[in-house]
Amino acid sequence: MTSHTTVHTRTLAELSAGLAAGDYTSVELTKACLSRIEQHDGEINSFITVTADNALAAAKVADDRRAAGSAGPLTGIPLAHKDIFCTQGVKTSCGSKMLDNFVAPYDATVVSRLQEAGMVTLGKTNLDEFAMGSTNESSFFGAVRNPWNTACVPGGSSGGSAAALAAGFAPAATGTDTGGSIRQPASFCGVTGIKPTYGRVSRWGMIAYASSLDQGGVFAKTAEDCGMLLQAISGFDEKDSTSADEAVPDFNGGLNSDLKGKKIGVPTEFFGEGLDAEVKALIETALKQYEAMGCELVEVSLPHMHLSVPAYYVVAPAEASSNLSRFDGVRYGHRCDNPEDLADLYLRSRAEGFGDEVKRRIMIGAYALSAGYYDAYYLKAQRIRRLIRDDFTKAFESVDAIAGPVAPTTAFKLGAMKGDPVQMYLSDVYTLALNLAGLPGMSVPAGFADGMPVGLQLIGKHFDEAGLLNLAHQYQQKTDWHSKMPAAFA
Amino acid sequence: MEWETVIGLEIHAQLTTNSKIFSGSATTFGAEPNTQASLVDLAMPGVLPVLNAEVINCAAKFGLASNSTVAKHSVFARKNYFYPDLPKGYQISQMELPIVHDGYLDIEFEAAGKSDGKLATKRVGITRAHLEEDAGKSLHEDFQGMTGIDLNRAGTPLLEIVSEPEMSSAKEAVAYMKKIHSLVRYLGISDGNMQEGSFRCDANVSVRPVGQKELGTRAEVKNLNSFRFIEKAINHEVERQIDLIEAGGAVVQETRLYDPDKDETRSMRSKEEANDYRYFPDPDLLPVVIDDAFIEAIRAELPELPDAKRARFESEFKLGADDARQLTASREVADYFEAALAAGGEPKQAANWVNVELAGALNKADLSLGESPVTAEMLGGMLKRLADGGLTSKMAKEVFAAMWDGEGSADEVIEKRGLKPTDSSEVEGIIDGIIAANPGQVEQFRSGKEKVFGFFVGQAMKATKGQADPKQVNDLLRAKLKG
């Protein structure tokens, strides 16, 4: 048995070491991933586009680079990009019929930075259409199935990336998180995911859903892996005015710092009505683990958290209604056949190109911004946003991080949320507040309820990703939930 | 019934930055379609705007020069509407928090019914001036049954300057627009080229019975891109509204388009059809925050402004108000004048040459000042010879014409053509002779027949074959005829 046939069980850090030691080449690693995708992705549907030829060519380049002595820690490691990141010369669909024919003419900053680090792009992963959804069922390219139980959803919107990781198709994947789109699928698929502070990662080339909430991030098997990836993609980008001109620390430099004396805030609002009892029990067990590692649990309150769902579902659709106006059938993307006139071109191109959930949010957003309603909806939502941010600021005066569940339940059954968007929106209750406040958050595997993974959510202060990674890494030293793989894909 | 007109203007001045307001594309006019459109200008998925800091300098300059407040905190907002030449489906503009607000400018204009020949003055409030991006162009010709889209202009920076509704005639509106035009060119923030559309305006026009406090219903007249059109379009619109009301109708709030070919305005869309632009702060851009030090640095960069320059021309060069106003109406003319004068000419004479002779020649040849074959230095050389007596004013016209035709500098022309004023003792002798030879006319003049003076002048000029300086002839004749 050659060593690379089991590479799907290895962490990115282990693969990095294996490549450096010459145990296998990037080409071998890439082939192994491609062959797993080819064999198994029929069951999962995690990829929209697989770029096998490009990947093998990039792997060859990475091997050459290693031979030349200029390889970095990520050089030669394969990864998958959420199909919301523009990739030059490769279809970038955003999960929509609207962009089914769109080949991006440029690379997103996240993509180019990882490329410069020498990573090998395997392809583009499935997602909820324009990242709007919590189940990955709104994709034009079909639903993604959860590798832990293919009758379940992987979560969304970055469902393809989380599922690809859980199924061992790739050791790393990118995602975006507007209201939980990294953390919730990470929780549902039993992988580690981090949504950095708003502004930490450039949004250039990341197709906008809600600009003031969108943030790129990563999935991997471990916190350590996440830190390695985050190191490569973080930092100010002059092409994104909202990217933070903030020093990027060595994220993994403090992974092994002792947690003794760290204060972890436990918001009462995270454990109220609606939280599944088994999920609750697992989160409490995880918190106890932190106590055992020397942390102090402190009860904190986020009194406006219950307003995060209504506030989010005004702000995000409002921005989306404007962001998605550019998809008009004029310059690129879907255009209806034989338009009669301009109005017909707009109406039919957009009616045909967008799916129901996207249309729903565009309508909600346009309504919330319209004359006479702006103050009552958009402005009020922005005020709530400030209250939520203030809640966190106050809580962080007495704690180093906040912990709780990512989602009230484990992964839903496919179709369970169909026809009930409000129920789906309510399931985002624990993740939205972070985006509204711009804070960094993680989902860390914390056990299984009825055979399905449950994620622990860790929330940090602005730009304290290193602190979060330290917390998550220490937990992963004491637990092995993160190294479990679904039996069908082990 | 007597009617009163109320006008407010929205002026769009394209800013002369090298690159666009939110992308690095060039802003050169007239390039091949879509060759100056980047990923950002094309509104590709995933692209983001980045503010060109230069536009903040431009807006701040305008704010300071128009007695306005330059806001320390201003915000870009999205104005949402669909149009093929608006690639993002929204225009980035400013709504609630513009960069410039609450200023004023003093205008001068010819007032109806004012008989003393002096210009009337008025202070016109500037409500706000905000930054925004221009749209592209839809091209309807050359594409049978289809529309071409050229996005070269998309993203060109504009400063939209909104006045208070405080002008009460087309003449005032034109005077205000000329004032702004002059100001932006002085500041070097816009080329003011109206043919290329870099300076255009919309007029909000309403009428009300004299004495009524409330404003009448207004119509917005769009597409005014020359001073002449503004005056005509406003006058036309005022007439239309008065006729409508007097015939028992009512003005409806609407947008009207001025058609210069037919000299009429026609309805574009009514209030009911107006877009709901769904403005909201653009989340892709940070608020623009500036401090006092920035504002003071901009203030220090300001050039001498038209009003100050005019006052200086009056005091420093002892010029009359009209001359000074005309010379300072544009920075180019003022600079030309001062450069010409630097050679040592006499200010009043220099003003006359620039305002009358040069302006006339340029106008006749349909040239701009920058294209003048007679440079400021050349005119200065001629003015110097005029002042030191090396030329008569009549000869100066010949020299100017020769310089215009490319015969070289004033001195070269004088030399080549052998021009030389008749010297004064010679003229004096000739005049003595004429007086002696015409005792009858002398008698007539002395008894008060002023008309006879022209006879003497004619005789003198004839005798000197036109080479004498007419002013000198006049002075000598007056002195000698007094007896």
XYZ file of C-alpha atoms in Angstrom, chain A residues 41-46 126 128 134-138 142-156 158-160 162-164 166-167 184-185 187-190 409-418 448-454 486 489:
61
model
C -18.955 12.722 -5.231
C -21.873 11.231 -7.147
C -23.388 10.503 -3.760
C -22.607 13.901 -2.262
C -22.694 16.449 -5.126
C -20.230 18.668 -3.314
C -21.537 23.628 -4.374
C -26.815 27.690 -1.784
C -28.894 27.177 5.388
C -29.327 23.802 3.685
C -27.524 23.983 0.361
C -30.798 23.013 -1.279
C -31.264 26.293 -3.147
C -28.813 20.368 -6.945
C -28.726 19.711 -3.231
C -25.576 18.534 -1.487
C -25.864 15.495 0.747
C -24.314 15.151 4.166
C -21.564 12.461 4.178
C -22.667 11.425 7.685
C -26.139 10.617 6.412
C -26.970 11.214 2.795
C -30.631 11.757 3.647
C -29.547 14.921 5.452
C -28.370 18.310 4.269
C -24.780 19.437 4.876
C -25.970 22.853 5.989
C -25.385 25.998 4.051
C -20.977 26.620 2.156
C -22.419 23.090 2.170
C -20.274 21.777 -0.669
C -17.993 21.294 4.373
C -19.245 18.074 2.779
C -16.147 17.753 0.577
C -16.094 15.536 5.675
C -16.025 13.050 2.800
C -23.316 25.906 10.507
C -22.194 23.517 7.719
C -21.197 21.880 12.621
C -23.500 19.719 10.481
C -20.581 17.970 8.751
C -18.284 17.531 11.748
C -30.158 20.987 16.026
C -28.090 18.603 13.994
C -28.412 18.512 10.196
C -31.949 18.656 8.847
C -33.390 15.989 6.611
C -33.327 16.944 2.958
C -36.533 18.778 2.132
C -37.425 19.384 5.788
C -37.228 23.150 5.370
C -38.947 23.231 2.005
C -22.540 13.339 17.909
C -26.259 13.424 18.554
C -28.068 10.475 17.069
C -25.074 9.806 14.855
C -24.887 13.323 13.456
C -22.110 15.799 14.261
C -22.590 18.736 16.588
C -18.202 9.041 8.296
C -16.013 7.645 3.466
